Short mmCIF file of C-alpha atoms and ligand atoms in Angstrom, two decimals:
data_model
loop_
_atom_site.label_atom_id
_atom_site.label_comp_id
_atom_site.label_asym_id
_atom_site.label_seq_id
_atom_site.Cartn_x
_atom_site.Cartn_y
_atom_site.Cartn_z
CA MET A 20 47.03 15.05 77.48
CA SER A 21 44.95 16.96 79.98
CA ALA A 22 41.42 18.02 79.20
CA ALA A 23 42.35 21.73 79.03
CA ALA A 24 45.08 21.00 76.47
CA GLU A 25 42.67 19.16 74.14
CA LYS A 26 40.36 22.16 74.04
CA THR A 27 40.57 24.67 71.41
CA LEU A 28 39.42 28.23 70.96
CA GLN A 29 37.55 29.37 67.73
CA VAL A 30 39.12 32.70 67.02
CA GLU A 31 37.61 35.07 64.38
CA VAL A 32 40.24 37.75 63.34
CA TRP A 33 39.76 40.79 61.28
CA ARG A 34 41.96 40.70 58.19
CA GLY A 35 42.89 43.39 55.69
CA GLY A 36 41.71 46.96 55.54
CA THR A 37 38.21 48.37 55.92
CA ASP A 38 37.07 46.19 53.05
CA GLY A 39 38.53 43.09 54.71
CA ALA A 40 36.75 40.17 56.40
CA TYR A 41 37.01 37.89 59.39
CA GLU A 42 39.13 34.86 59.09
CA SER A 43 38.83 31.78 61.48
CA PHE A 44 41.64 30.17 63.39
CA GLU A 45 41.77 27.38 65.79
CA VAL A 46 44.00 27.93 68.83
CA PRO A 47 44.83 25.64 71.58
CA ALA A 48 43.13 26.69 74.86
CA GLN A 49 45.32 26.99 77.89
CA GLU A 50 44.20 27.38 81.52
CA ASN A 51 45.91 30.71 81.79
CA GLN A 52 45.86 32.71 78.59
CA THR A 53 45.49 36.27 77.76
CA VAL A 54 43.80 37.52 74.44
CA LEU A 55 47.26 38.82 73.39
CA ASP A 56 48.69 35.25 73.87
CA VAL A 57 46.06 34.05 71.38
CA VAL A 58 46.89 36.64 68.85
CA THR A 59 50.72 35.96 69.30
CA TYR A 60 50.04 32.25 68.88
CA ILE A 61 48.22 32.78 65.58
CA GLN A 62 51.02 35.12 64.28
CA ARG A 63 53.86 32.69 65.35
CA ASN A 64 52.33 29.38 64.37
CA LEU A 65 49.44 29.85 61.89
CA ASP A 66 49.92 33.05 59.89
CA ALA A 67 53.08 35.08 60.19
CA ALA A 68 51.62 37.93 58.15
CA LEU A 69 49.00 38.83 60.85
CA ALA A 70 49.53 42.48 61.90
CA TYR A 71 48.98 43.47 65.44
CA ARG A 72 50.72 45.80 67.94
CA PHE A 73 52.10 45.15 71.47
CA ALA A 74 55.17 46.09 73.48
CA CYS A 75 55.17 45.62 77.28
CA ARG A 76 52.60 42.79 77.77
CA VAL A 77 51.96 43.85 81.22
CA GLY A 78 49.50 46.78 80.93
CA VAL A 79 51.91 49.62 80.95
CA CYS A 80 52.53 50.75 77.32
CA GLY A 81 48.91 50.95 76.00
CA SER A 82 49.63 49.60 72.57
CA CYS A 83 47.78 46.30 72.52
CA ALA A 84 44.09 47.54 72.56
CA MET A 85 41.68 45.72 70.20
CA THR A 86 37.98 45.04 70.06
CA VAL A 87 37.32 41.79 71.71
CA ASN A 88 33.79 40.23 71.35
CA GLY A 89 32.56 43.72 70.61
CA ARG A 90 34.21 45.66 73.41
CA PRO A 91 37.39 47.62 73.33
CA ARG A 92 39.91 46.11 75.68
CA TRP A 93 43.68 46.00 76.55
CA THR A 94 44.47 42.51 75.31
CA CYS A 95 47.62 41.72 77.36
CA ARG A 96 45.61 41.95 80.55
CA THR A 97 42.43 40.44 79.39
CA HIS A 98 42.18 36.73 80.23
CA VAL A 99 40.51 34.58 77.72
CA SER A 100 38.51 32.83 80.30
CA ARG A 101 36.74 36.13 81.31
CA VAL A 102 35.65 37.07 77.76
CA ALA A 103 35.37 34.07 75.61
CA LYS A 104 31.75 32.98 74.92
CA ASN A 105 31.68 29.06 74.42
CA GLY A 106 35.32 29.12 73.59
CA GLU A 107 34.68 31.73 70.86
CA LEU A 108 36.63 35.05 70.37
CA LYS A 109 36.08 37.72 67.82
CA LEU A 110 38.92 40.13 67.40
CA ALA A 111 38.70 43.40 65.48
CA PRO A 112 40.77 46.53 65.37
CA LEU A 113 39.83 49.56 67.63
CA GLN A 114 36.79 51.63 66.43
CA ASN A 115 36.97 55.36 65.60
CA LEU A 116 40.56 55.16 64.31
CA PRO A 117 41.71 54.73 60.67
CA LEU A 118 42.49 51.02 59.94
CA ILE A 119 46.03 50.28 58.55
CA ARG A 120 45.66 46.53 58.45
CA ASP A 121 44.30 43.55 60.42
CA LEU A 122 44.38 44.57 64.06
CA VAL A 123 46.46 47.64 63.65
CA THR A 124 44.99 51.15 63.60
CA ASP A 125 46.61 54.47 62.81
CA MET A 126 46.79 56.33 66.23
CA THR A 127 47.69 59.63 64.65
CA PRO A 128 44.38 61.42 65.10
CA PHE A 129 44.28 60.24 68.66
CA PHE A 130 47.61 61.88 69.45
CA GLU A 131 46.91 64.97 67.33
CA LYS A 132 43.88 65.60 69.54
CA TRP A 133 46.00 65.07 72.66
CA GLN A 134 48.14 68.02 71.32
CA ALA A 135 45.16 70.02 70.32
CA ALA A 136 43.74 69.69 73.83
CA ARG A 137 47.15 71.26 75.07
CA GLY A 138 47.87 67.87 76.70
CA ARG A 139 51.45 68.67 77.38
CA PHE A 140 53.36 70.61 80.18
CA VAL A 141 54.32 74.29 79.42
CA PRO A 142 57.01 75.54 81.83
CA GLY A 143 56.47 78.86 83.60
CA ASP A 144 59.23 81.43 83.39
CA GLY A 145 59.80 81.99 87.11
CA PRO A 146 63.23 81.73 88.50
CA LYS A 147 64.75 78.26 88.47
CA ASP A 148 65.56 78.19 92.04
CA ARG A 149 61.92 78.79 93.22
CA PHE A 150 60.05 75.59 93.42
CA ALA A 151 56.17 75.33 93.52
CA GLN A 152 54.79 74.13 96.74
CA VAL A 153 52.45 71.35 96.03
CA PRO A 154 51.01 69.69 99.17
CA PRO A 155 49.88 66.25 98.18
CA GLU A 156 46.49 66.58 100.06
CA GLU A 157 45.55 69.60 98.18
CA LYS A 158 42.36 69.28 96.04
CA GLN A 159 43.96 70.22 92.88
CA ARG A 160 46.82 67.82 93.27
CA ALA A 161 44.33 65.11 94.11
CA ASP A 162 42.32 65.85 90.90
CA ALA A 163 45.59 65.71 88.87
CA ASN A 164 46.56 62.40 90.48
CA ALA A 165 43.20 60.91 89.78
CA ALA A 166 43.66 61.51 85.99
CA ILE A 167 47.34 61.18 85.53
CA GLU A 168 47.88 57.43 85.14
CA CYS A 169 46.48 57.19 81.53
CA ILE A 170 48.39 54.67 79.43
CA ASN A 171 47.18 56.15 76.00
CA CYS A 172 45.62 52.89 75.06
CA GLY A 173 42.74 54.59 73.02
CA VAL A 174 40.18 52.22 74.62
CA CYS A 175 38.03 55.11 75.65
CA TYR A 176 38.35 56.90 72.50
CA SER A 177 37.22 53.76 70.66
CA ALA A 178 34.22 53.41 73.15
CA CYS A 179 32.95 56.96 72.80
CA ASP A 180 29.85 57.49 70.68
CA VAL A 181 30.39 61.18 70.28
CA VAL A 182 33.77 60.43 68.64
CA SER A 183 32.02 58.21 66.16
CA TRP A 184 29.55 60.93 65.36
CA ARG A 185 31.94 63.86 65.15
CA ASP A 186 35.46 63.28 64.01
CA ASP A 187 36.48 66.74 65.29
CA TYR A 188 35.60 65.88 68.94
CA LEU A 189 38.80 65.84 71.15
CA GLY A 190 37.62 62.81 72.90
CA PRO A 191 37.99 61.46 76.48
CA ALA A 192 41.67 60.65 76.66
CA ALA A 193 42.93 64.10 75.47
CA LEU A 194 40.35 66.00 77.61
CA ASN A 195 41.30 63.79 80.72
CA ARG A 196 44.94 64.78 80.07
CA ALA A 197 44.01 68.39 79.75
CA TRP A 198 42.28 68.20 83.18
CA ALA A 199 45.38 66.59 84.82
CA GLY A 200 47.47 69.52 83.28
CA TYR A 201 45.13 72.18 84.37
CA ASN A 202 45.36 71.01 87.81
CA ASP A 203 49.20 71.04 87.80
CA VAL A 204 49.92 74.44 89.34
CA ARG A 205 53.41 74.46 87.94
CA ASP A 206 52.10 74.71 84.40
CA GLY A 207 52.93 78.14 82.91
CA ASP A 208 49.87 78.48 80.84
CA ARG A 209 46.81 76.88 82.46
CA ASN A 210 44.50 79.34 80.80
CA GLY A 211 45.77 78.14 77.46
CA ILE A 212 44.51 74.66 78.29
CA LEU A 213 41.03 76.05 78.96
CA LYS A 214 41.08 77.93 75.75
CA ALA A 215 42.16 74.70 73.82
CA VAL A 216 39.42 72.52 75.31
CA SER A 217 36.59 75.13 74.98
CA SER A 218 37.02 76.05 71.30
CA GLY A 219 35.51 73.79 68.57
CA ALA A 220 34.43 70.33 69.55
CA GLY A 221 35.91 70.43 73.00
CA CYS A 222 34.74 69.43 76.46
CA HIS A 223 31.23 70.91 76.09
CA THR A 224 30.63 68.37 73.20
CA CYS A 225 30.76 65.49 75.73
CA HIS A 226 27.31 63.87 76.46
CA THR A 227 28.42 62.68 79.92
CA HIS A 228 27.24 59.09 79.22
CA GLN A 229 30.38 57.50 80.94
CA SER A 230 31.18 54.93 78.30
CA CYS A 231 34.80 56.00 78.48
CA ALA A 232 34.91 55.50 82.22
CA GLU A 233 33.18 52.23 81.89
CA HIS A 234 35.82 50.84 79.48
CA CYS A 235 39.10 52.32 80.75
CA PRO A 236 41.27 49.46 81.68
CA VAL A 237 43.14 51.40 84.52
CA SER A 238 39.77 52.69 85.90
CA LEU A 239 40.26 56.38 85.20
CA ASN A 240 37.11 58.53 84.76
CA PRO A 241 37.50 60.83 81.88
CA THR A 242 33.79 61.81 82.37
CA PHE A 243 34.59 63.33 85.71
CA SER A 244 37.64 65.12 84.33
CA ILE A 245 35.48 66.52 81.43
CA ALA A 246 32.90 67.83 83.98
CA GLY A 247 35.71 69.55 85.73
CA LEU A 248 36.79 71.17 82.49
CA LYS A 249 33.14 72.21 81.84
CA ARG A 250 33.06 74.01 85.19
CA ALA A 251 36.50 75.68 84.90
CA THR A 252 35.86 76.87 81.38
CA LEU A 253 32.55 78.22 82.41
CA LYS A 254 34.04 80.24 85.24
CA ALA A 255 36.86 81.49 83.03
CA SER A 256 34.44 82.46 80.35
CA LEU A 257 32.19 84.44 82.68
CA LYS A 258 35.29 86.27 83.92
CA GLY A 259 36.18 87.06 80.32
CA GLU A 260 39.47 85.01 80.54
CA LEU A 261 38.82 83.02 77.43
CA SER A 262 38.57 85.73 74.89
CA GLU A 263 41.53 86.20 72.55
CA MET B 4 29.81 74.16 71.68
CA SER B 5 31.28 77.21 73.37
CA PRO B 6 31.07 77.73 77.15
CA ARG B 7 28.41 80.52 76.66
CA LEU B 8 26.15 78.15 74.49
CA TYR B 9 26.56 75.47 77.17
CA LEU B 10 25.59 78.11 79.90
CA LEU B 11 22.54 79.10 77.87
CA GLN B 12 21.35 75.68 77.40
CA ARG B 13 21.75 74.73 81.11
CA GLY B 14 20.34 78.09 82.20
CA THR B 15 17.20 77.74 79.94
CA ALA B 16 16.62 74.24 81.27
CA MET B 17 16.86 75.55 84.76
CA VAL B 18 14.38 78.27 83.97
CA MET B 19 11.93 75.75 82.45
CA VAL B 20 11.89 73.50 85.50
CA PRO B 21 9.59 75.66 87.67
CA LEU B 22 7.65 76.87 84.66
CA VAL B 23 6.85 73.24 83.64
CA ILE B 24 5.70 72.57 87.27
CA ILE B 25 3.48 75.58 87.54
CA HIS B 26 2.03 74.85 84.07
CA LEU B 27 1.05 71.32 85.06
CA VAL B 28 -0.15 72.10 88.50
CA VAL B 29 -2.43 74.90 87.12
CA ILE B 30 -3.84 72.64 84.42
CA VAL B 31 -4.67 69.94 86.98
CA MET B 32 -6.25 72.43 89.48
CA ALA B 33 -8.15 74.38 86.81
CA VAL B 34 -9.74 71.34 85.15
CA GLN B 35 -11.14 69.77 88.51
CA GLY B 36 -14.65 70.78 87.79
CA GLY B 37 -14.45 70.65 83.98
CA LEU B 38 -13.35 73.52 81.88
CA THR B 39 -14.32 74.82 78.52
CA GLY B 40 -12.09 76.62 75.98
CA GLY B 41 -14.22 79.81 76.60
CA GLU B 42 -13.58 79.77 80.35
CA ILE B 43 -9.80 79.32 79.79
CA LEU B 44 -9.80 82.30 77.57
CA GLY B 45 -11.98 84.20 79.91
CA ARG B 46 -9.29 83.95 82.47
CA THR B 47 -6.25 84.51 80.22
CA ARG B 48 -7.49 87.23 77.95
CA GLY B 49 -5.91 90.44 79.04
CA ASN B 50 -3.98 88.86 81.77
CA ILE B 51 -0.47 90.25 81.41
CA ALA B 52 0.85 87.89 84.13
CA TRP B 53 -0.02 84.77 82.02
CA ALA B 54 1.18 86.33 78.91
CA ALA B 55 4.53 87.19 80.47
CA PHE B 56 4.72 83.67 82.05
CA TYR B 57 4.17 81.90 78.79
CA SER B 58 6.38 84.31 76.85
CA LEU B 59 9.27 83.41 79.12
CA PHE B 60 8.42 79.77 78.65
CA VAL B 61 8.41 80.01 74.90
CA PHE B 62 11.67 81.86 74.77
CA ALA B 63 13.49 79.34 77.19
CA ALA B 64 12.14 76.37 75.26
CA ALA B 65 13.01 77.79 71.86
CA ILE B 66 16.58 78.53 72.81
CA HIS B 67 16.94 75.28 74.62
CA ALA B 68 15.62 73.22 71.80
CA GLY B 69 17.50 75.26 69.21
CA ILE B 70 20.84 74.47 70.72
CA GLY B 71 19.95 70.89 71.06
CA MET B 72 18.70 70.80 67.33
CA GLN B 73 22.17 72.25 66.45
CA THR B 74 23.92 69.41 68.19
CA ILE B 75 21.55 66.73 66.79
CA SER B 76 21.96 68.15 63.27
CA ARG B 77 25.71 67.77 63.62
CA GLU B 78 25.85 64.35 65.25
CA TRP B 79 22.94 62.55 63.74
CA PHE B 80 22.16 64.31 60.39
CA GLY B 81 25.88 64.86 59.60
CA LEU B 82 25.60 68.49 58.89
CA GLY B 83 28.78 70.65 58.86
CA ASN B 84 29.27 73.39 61.61
CA ARG B 85 27.71 76.17 59.56
CA SER B 86 24.67 74.23 58.40
CA ALA B 87 24.11 72.85 61.80
CA THR B 88 24.14 76.47 63.18
CA ILE B 89 21.64 77.60 60.61
CA ALA B 90 19.38 74.63 61.35
CA GLY B 91 19.50 75.55 65.06
CA HIS B 92 18.64 79.14 64.35
CA LEU B 93 15.82 78.29 62.09
CA PHE B 94 14.39 75.92 64.62
CA ILE B 95 14.52 78.65 67.32
CA LEU B 96 12.61 80.93 64.74
CA LEU B 97 10.05 78.22 64.16
CA LEU B 98 9.42 77.53 67.84
CA LEU B 99 9.34 81.23 68.80
CA SER B 100 6.83 82.01 66.01
CA LEU B 101 4.53 79.04 66.97
CA GLY B 102 4.87 79.76 70.58
CA MET B 103 4.28 83.43 70.44
CA ARG B 104 1.36 82.95 68.23
CA ALA B 105 -0.20 80.82 70.92
CA VAL B 106 0.68 83.36 73.57
CA PHE B 107 -0.97 86.11 71.58
CA GLY B 108 -3.93 83.94 71.11
CA VAL B 109 -4.58 83.30 74.71
CA TYR B 110 -3.78 86.96 75.70
CA GLY B 111 -6.19 88.09 73.03
CA ILE B 112 -4.23 90.35 70.77
S1 SF4 C 20 31.27 60.70 78.87
FE1 SF4 C 20 31.92 62.00 77.07
S2 SF4 C 20 33.89 61.39 76.55
FE2 SF4 C 20 33.05 59.71 77.89
S3 SF4 C 20 32.27 58.33 76.34
FE3 SF4 C 20 30.59 59.70 76.94
S4 SF4 C 20 30.72 61.45 75.40
FE4 SF4 C 20 32.62 60.27 75.27
S1 SF4 C 21 41.81 57.24 79.81
FE1 SF4 C 21 42.02 55.05 80.14
S2 SF4 C 21 41.07 54.15 78.37
FE2 SF4 C 21 41.50 56.18 77.81
S3 SF4 C 21 43.50 56.13 76.83
FE3 SF4 C 21 43.75 56.58 79.06
S4 SF4 C 21 44.06 54.55 79.89
FE4 SF4 C 21 43.31 54.20 77.90
S1 FES C 22 51.23 45.30 75.56
FE1 FES C 22 51.51 47.00 76.79
S2 FES C 22 49.58 47.50 77.60
FE2 FES C 22 49.25 45.60 76.59
#
């Protein structure tokens, strides 16, 4: 047996609901092993009742996020060797979302806010045969491109202090999406996006402290997007375009 | 926070930047050779320019801090939207009355 195969990881896993507790597991260490591999090992070999969520295993679907040693991360692309301290892992569900059980949170509020920020495309009513000309080098297109690749993992939402202080704050992911949508000139109601993000606890509630950008696994910068929304809503508001 | 409140908070911050600098520079220059309370009042009493300067200061600071207090009340003290707004307004009134009392004092009303 090689030295690596003999080694084990000490893994603490959150079990149960909010009144639950950590449970310890020993998992064989591999040279190449993601945090999701560790969770899957536990579920397949040690405790089949462990609840967790994943789908693609390659960093596309955004469903595997958890709190790993205190930080929200996508677990399928997080190598144990990068995050384990002395062979120890502490796995908890994402913060700022209602806990269902074990490592699974209810993402409903996250996606409801996505809708509340008008994070969806609204078609214009122009003739179908007229296409919008969108030069790729245009500033607006570049801004939309920079924000578009979100995988809806909820890592930024879990890392945002303002979300933890105010449960009505729309949060980084929804606002980042709104900014991408606002910069899509084909959208039929871009002003509607500005109205959605400037009422209640919208973009102006952000404290610009960049925790979202620091944690986003695909290196998006929601803080930058939110700053863009602040500028755009301010301009629209001064022109009187945001009044009902 | 609405875009207008946001603008008001950023705007008052910008107004205060030069005011703070002038305030500090004048203090440092004025106390070079030692200064008594009587001498300060001798210069500010009846001086409408200083009264206007500090009135603007007080208004900007009160509005800026009031909006900040509203946010802090919501995020840290867990107040609801209405209570936080009331807390913010009360704080503005408190700072305005304390600040203007001082302005009236040095102007000599
Ligand atoms: S920059 Fe804004 S959205 Fe991002 S973590 Fe901070 S408060 Fe939240
Ligand atoms: S912005 Fe980044 S961290 Fe936030 S949901 Fe999208 S991919 Fe995840
Ligand atoms: S399982 Fe799809 S992103 Fe991790």
